[in-house]
Coordinates of C-alpha atoms in Angstrom, one line a residue:
X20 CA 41.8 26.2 31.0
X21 CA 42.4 26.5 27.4
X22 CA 44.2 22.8 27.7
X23 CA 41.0 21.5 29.7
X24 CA 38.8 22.9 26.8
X25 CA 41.0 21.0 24.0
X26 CA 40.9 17.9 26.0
X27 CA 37.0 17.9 26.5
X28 CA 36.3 19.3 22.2
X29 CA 38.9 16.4 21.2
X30 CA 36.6 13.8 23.4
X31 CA 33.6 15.2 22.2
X32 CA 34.3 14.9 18.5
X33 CA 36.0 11.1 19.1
X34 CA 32.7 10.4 20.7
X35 CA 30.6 11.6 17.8
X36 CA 32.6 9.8 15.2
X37 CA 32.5 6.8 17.0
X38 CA 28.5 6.7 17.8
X39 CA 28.2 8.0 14.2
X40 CA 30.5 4.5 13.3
X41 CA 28.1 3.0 15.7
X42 CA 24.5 3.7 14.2
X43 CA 26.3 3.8 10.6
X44 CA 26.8 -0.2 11.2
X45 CA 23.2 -0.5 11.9
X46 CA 22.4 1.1 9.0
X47 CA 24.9 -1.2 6.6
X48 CA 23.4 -3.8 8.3
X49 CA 19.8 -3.5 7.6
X50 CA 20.0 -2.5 4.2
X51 CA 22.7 -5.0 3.1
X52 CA 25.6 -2.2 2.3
X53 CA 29.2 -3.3 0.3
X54 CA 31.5 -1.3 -0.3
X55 CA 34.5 -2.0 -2.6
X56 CA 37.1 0.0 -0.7
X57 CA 37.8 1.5 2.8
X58 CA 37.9 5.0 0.8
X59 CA 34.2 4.1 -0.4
X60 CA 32.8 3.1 3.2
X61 CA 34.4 6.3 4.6
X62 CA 32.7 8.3 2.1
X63 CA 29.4 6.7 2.7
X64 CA 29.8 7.2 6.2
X65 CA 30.8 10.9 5.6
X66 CA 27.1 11.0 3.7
X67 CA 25.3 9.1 6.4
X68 CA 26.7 11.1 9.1
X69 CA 25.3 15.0 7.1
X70 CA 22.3 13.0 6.3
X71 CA 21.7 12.5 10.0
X72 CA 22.5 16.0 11.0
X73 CA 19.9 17.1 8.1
X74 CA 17.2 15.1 9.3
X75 CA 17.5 16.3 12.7
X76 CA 17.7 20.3 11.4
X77 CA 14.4 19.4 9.0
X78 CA 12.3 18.3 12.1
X79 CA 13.6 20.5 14.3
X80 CA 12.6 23.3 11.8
X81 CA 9.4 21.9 11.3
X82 CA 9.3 22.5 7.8
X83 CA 7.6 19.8 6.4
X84 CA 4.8 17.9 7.2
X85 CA 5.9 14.4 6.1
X86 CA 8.2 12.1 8.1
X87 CA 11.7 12.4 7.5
X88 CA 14.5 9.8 8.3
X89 CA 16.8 7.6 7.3
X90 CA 16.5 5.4 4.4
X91 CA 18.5 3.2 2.4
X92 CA 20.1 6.1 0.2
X93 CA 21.1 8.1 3.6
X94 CA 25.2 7.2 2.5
X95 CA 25.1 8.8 -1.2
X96 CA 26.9 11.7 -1.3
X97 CA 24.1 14.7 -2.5
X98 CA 26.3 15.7 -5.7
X99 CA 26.7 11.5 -6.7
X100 CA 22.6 11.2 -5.7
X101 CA 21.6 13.9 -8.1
X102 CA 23.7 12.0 -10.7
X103 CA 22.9 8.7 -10.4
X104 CA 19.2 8.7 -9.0
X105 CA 17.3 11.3 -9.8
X106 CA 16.1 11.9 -13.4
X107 CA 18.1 14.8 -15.0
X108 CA 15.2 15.9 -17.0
X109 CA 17.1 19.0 -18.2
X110 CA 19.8 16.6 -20.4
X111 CA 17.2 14.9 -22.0
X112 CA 17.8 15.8 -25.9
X113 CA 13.9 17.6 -26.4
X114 CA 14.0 16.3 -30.2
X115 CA 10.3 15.6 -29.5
X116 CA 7.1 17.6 -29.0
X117 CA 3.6 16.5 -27.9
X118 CA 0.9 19.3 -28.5
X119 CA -1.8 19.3 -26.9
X120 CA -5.3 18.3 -28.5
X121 CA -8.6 20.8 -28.7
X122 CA -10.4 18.3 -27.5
X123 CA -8.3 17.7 -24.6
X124 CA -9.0 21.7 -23.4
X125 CA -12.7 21.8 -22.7
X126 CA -13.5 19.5 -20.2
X127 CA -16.7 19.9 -17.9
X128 CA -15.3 19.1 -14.5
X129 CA -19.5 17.9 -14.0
X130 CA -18.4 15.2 -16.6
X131 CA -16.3 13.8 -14.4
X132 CA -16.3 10.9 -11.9
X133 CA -16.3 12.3 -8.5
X134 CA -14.2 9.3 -7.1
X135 CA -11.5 7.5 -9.3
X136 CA -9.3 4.6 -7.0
X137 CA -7.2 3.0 -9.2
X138 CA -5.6 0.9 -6.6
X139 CA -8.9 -0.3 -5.6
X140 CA -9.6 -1.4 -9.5
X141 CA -6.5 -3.5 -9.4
X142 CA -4.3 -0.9 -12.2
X143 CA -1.6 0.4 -10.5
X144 CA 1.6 -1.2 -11.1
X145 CA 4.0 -2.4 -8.6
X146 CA 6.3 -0.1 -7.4
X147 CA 10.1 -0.3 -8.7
X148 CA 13.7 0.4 -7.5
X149 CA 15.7 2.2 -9.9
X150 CA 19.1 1.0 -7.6
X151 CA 20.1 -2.8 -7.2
X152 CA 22.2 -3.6 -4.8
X153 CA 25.6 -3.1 -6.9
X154 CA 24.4 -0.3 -9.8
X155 CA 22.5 3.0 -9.6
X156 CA 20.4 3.9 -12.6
X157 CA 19.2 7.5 -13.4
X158 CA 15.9 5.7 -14.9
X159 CA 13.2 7.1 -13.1
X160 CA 11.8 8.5 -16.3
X161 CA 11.3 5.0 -17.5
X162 CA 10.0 2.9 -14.9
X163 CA 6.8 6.3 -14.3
X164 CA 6.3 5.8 -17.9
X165 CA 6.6 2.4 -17.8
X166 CA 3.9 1.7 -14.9
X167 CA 1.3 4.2 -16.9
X168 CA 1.8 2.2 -19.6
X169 CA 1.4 -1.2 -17.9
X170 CA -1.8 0.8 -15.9
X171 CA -3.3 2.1 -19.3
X172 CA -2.9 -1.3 -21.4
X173 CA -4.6 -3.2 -18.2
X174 CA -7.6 -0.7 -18.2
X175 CA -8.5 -0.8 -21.5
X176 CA -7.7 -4.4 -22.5
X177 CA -9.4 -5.9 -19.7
X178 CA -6.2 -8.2 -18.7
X179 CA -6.9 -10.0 -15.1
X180 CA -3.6 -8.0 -13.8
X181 CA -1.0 -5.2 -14.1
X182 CA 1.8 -7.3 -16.6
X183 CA 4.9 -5.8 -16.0
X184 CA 6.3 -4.2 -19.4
X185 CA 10.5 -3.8 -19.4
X186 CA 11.8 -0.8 -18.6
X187 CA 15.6 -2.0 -19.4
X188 CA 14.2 -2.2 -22.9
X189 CA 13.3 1.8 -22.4
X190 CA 16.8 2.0 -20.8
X191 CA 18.2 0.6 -24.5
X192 CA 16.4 1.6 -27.2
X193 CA 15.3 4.9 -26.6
X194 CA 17.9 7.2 -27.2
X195 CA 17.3 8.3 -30.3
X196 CA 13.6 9.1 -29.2
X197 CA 16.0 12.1 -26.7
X198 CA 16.4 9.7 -23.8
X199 CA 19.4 8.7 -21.9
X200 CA 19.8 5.6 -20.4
X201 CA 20.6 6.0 -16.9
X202 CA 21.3 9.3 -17.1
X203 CA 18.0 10.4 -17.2
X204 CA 15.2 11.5 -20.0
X205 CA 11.3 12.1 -20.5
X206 CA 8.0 10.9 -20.3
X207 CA 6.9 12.0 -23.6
X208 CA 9.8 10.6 -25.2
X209 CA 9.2 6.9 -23.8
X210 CA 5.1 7.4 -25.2
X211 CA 7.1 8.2 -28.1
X212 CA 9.0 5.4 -28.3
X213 CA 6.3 3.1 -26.9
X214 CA 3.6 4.7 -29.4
X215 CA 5.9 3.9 -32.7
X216 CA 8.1 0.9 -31.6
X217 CA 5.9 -1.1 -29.1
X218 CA 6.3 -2.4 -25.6
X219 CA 7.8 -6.2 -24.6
X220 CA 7.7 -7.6 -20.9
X221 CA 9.7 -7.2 -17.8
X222 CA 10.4 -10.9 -18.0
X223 CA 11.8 -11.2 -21.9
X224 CA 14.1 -8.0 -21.1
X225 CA 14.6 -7.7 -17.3
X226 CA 16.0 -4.3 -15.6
X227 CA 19.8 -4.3 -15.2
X228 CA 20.2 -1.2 -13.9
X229 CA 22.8 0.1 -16.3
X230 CA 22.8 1.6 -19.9
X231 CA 22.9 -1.4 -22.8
X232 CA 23.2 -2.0 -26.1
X233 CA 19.3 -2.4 -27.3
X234 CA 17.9 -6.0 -28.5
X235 CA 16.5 -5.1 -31.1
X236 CA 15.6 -8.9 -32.3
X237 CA 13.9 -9.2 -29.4
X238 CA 11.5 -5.7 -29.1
X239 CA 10.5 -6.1 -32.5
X240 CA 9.5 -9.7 -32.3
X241 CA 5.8 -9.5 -32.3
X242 CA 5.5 -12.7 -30.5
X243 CA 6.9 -10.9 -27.3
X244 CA 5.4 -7.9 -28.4
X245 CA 2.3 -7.2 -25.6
X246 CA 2.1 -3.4 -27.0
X247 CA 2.8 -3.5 -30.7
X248 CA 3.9 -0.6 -33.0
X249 CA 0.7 1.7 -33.1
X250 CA -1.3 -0.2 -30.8
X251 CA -1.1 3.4 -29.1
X252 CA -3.9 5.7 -31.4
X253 CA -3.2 9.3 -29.8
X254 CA -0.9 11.1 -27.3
X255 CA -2.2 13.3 -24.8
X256 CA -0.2 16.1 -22.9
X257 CA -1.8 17.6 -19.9
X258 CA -2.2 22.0 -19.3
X259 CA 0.2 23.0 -17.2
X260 CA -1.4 24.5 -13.9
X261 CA -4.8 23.0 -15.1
X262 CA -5.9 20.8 -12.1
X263 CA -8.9 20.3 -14.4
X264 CA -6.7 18.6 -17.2
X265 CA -5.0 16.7 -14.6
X266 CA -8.3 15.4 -13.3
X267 CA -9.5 14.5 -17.0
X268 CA -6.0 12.1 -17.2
X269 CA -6.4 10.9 -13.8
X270 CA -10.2 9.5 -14.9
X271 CA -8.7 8.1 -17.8
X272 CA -5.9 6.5 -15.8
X273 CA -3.1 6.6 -13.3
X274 CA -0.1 9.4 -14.5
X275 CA 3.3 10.0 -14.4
X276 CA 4.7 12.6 -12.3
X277 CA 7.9 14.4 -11.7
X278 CA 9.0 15.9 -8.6
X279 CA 12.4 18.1 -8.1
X280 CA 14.0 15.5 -5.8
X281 CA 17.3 16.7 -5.1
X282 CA 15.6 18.9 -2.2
X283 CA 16.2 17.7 1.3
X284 CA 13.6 17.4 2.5
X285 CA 12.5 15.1 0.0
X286 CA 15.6 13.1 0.3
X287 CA 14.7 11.7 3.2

């Protein structure tokens, strides 16, 4: 019996690996997966394989009440996700405080809009991929800060369209604002850095997806300047657990937002 029982586990687990093999080719195949050695594609597999368990364990749980499933980060290892694509807010240097303004505390929620669609108005930027398909790039600091600044400048100077401002150019030069490249930073900090230095365009400094040296002939030309150094009069932080102060920005203007996403269920 107890040689039956090994026979049937050791078929069992051959079975799993191999339909897990099976659906993990799908998976390189529809999101256009290389991998540089056969250590690299077992590891990814290894990743796809728990991700698939820990979708299944999510809705059978119930727990949330968005969809779950797979998506093309499903064969990052959890510890190398939280490094390379999720923010790491907490390394960011801090050398920079925003206070809040008076005037900024006393809003009448009456004085408000009742409806604000900024989609509908044409403001919201496109969305962004902080990945390519070779490099992973801990920016997602940058390209938030980046869109509100694309939404803001498009509001309020009446441009047809959203123009694309570079977020490699964040990436760069804004270290010594308490940034980090791809390794993660703060949305004050790129205000900051935006407010004092001025912003250039997506297309005169395109995303690379890794850290760089900055261009600094380039950001302070003011020919490809479309923000220029003070353009930017005042910086506004919203109250924490104020949903009135977050309704006062969101009139103004889409917002940046940061969400702990080194949860599962957000993973997926």
């Amino acid at each position: 019996m107890r040689v039956i029982g090994y026979l049937y586990s050791s078929y069992s687990s051959l079975a799993l690996v191999e339909y897990a093999d099976l659906d993990f080719q799908g998976f390189v195949m529809k999101y256009n997966k290389v991998y540089e050695s056969p250590e690299e594609y077992q590891a990814a597999m290894d990743a796809f394989t728990q991700s698939v368990k820990e979708i299944e364990e999510v809705r059978k749980n119930g727990d949330v009440e968005h969809e779950v499933g797979i998506n093309e980060h499903s064969d990052i290892p959890q510890e190398q996700f939280n490094k390379v694509m999720t923010c790491m807010s907490q390394t960011a240097n801090r050398r920079l405080e925003i206070s809040t303004n008076d005037d900024h505390n006393g809003t009448n929620l009456r004085d408000l809009p009742t409806v604000v669609d900024w989609q509908e108005a044409g403001a919201l930027a496109a969305v962004r991929d902080q990945s390519t398909l070779l490099r992973r790039c801990g920016c997602c600091y940058a390209m938030a800060s980046t869109a509100v600044l694309e939404s803001r400048f498009k509001i309020q100077s009446g441009v047809s369209k959203v123009v694309p401002f570079s977020v490699q150019q964040i990436i760069d030069c804004s270290t010594s604002y308490g940034n980090n490249g791809c390794n993660g930073g703060e949305s004050d900090d790129v205000y900051a850095y935006a407010r004092n230095e001025g912003m250039v365009k997506a297309s005169s400094y395109p995303f690379e997806a890794k850290s760089g040296t900055c261009k600094t002939n380039l950001v302070t030309n003011p020919q490809k300047q479309c923000i220029k150094a003070r353009d930017i009069a005042r910086l506004h932080r919203t109250i924490p657990g104020s949903e009135a102060s977050m309704m006062e920005a969101v009139a103004q203007g889409p917002v940046a937002v940061s969400l702990n996403a080194d949860a599962v269920p957000v993973v997926f």
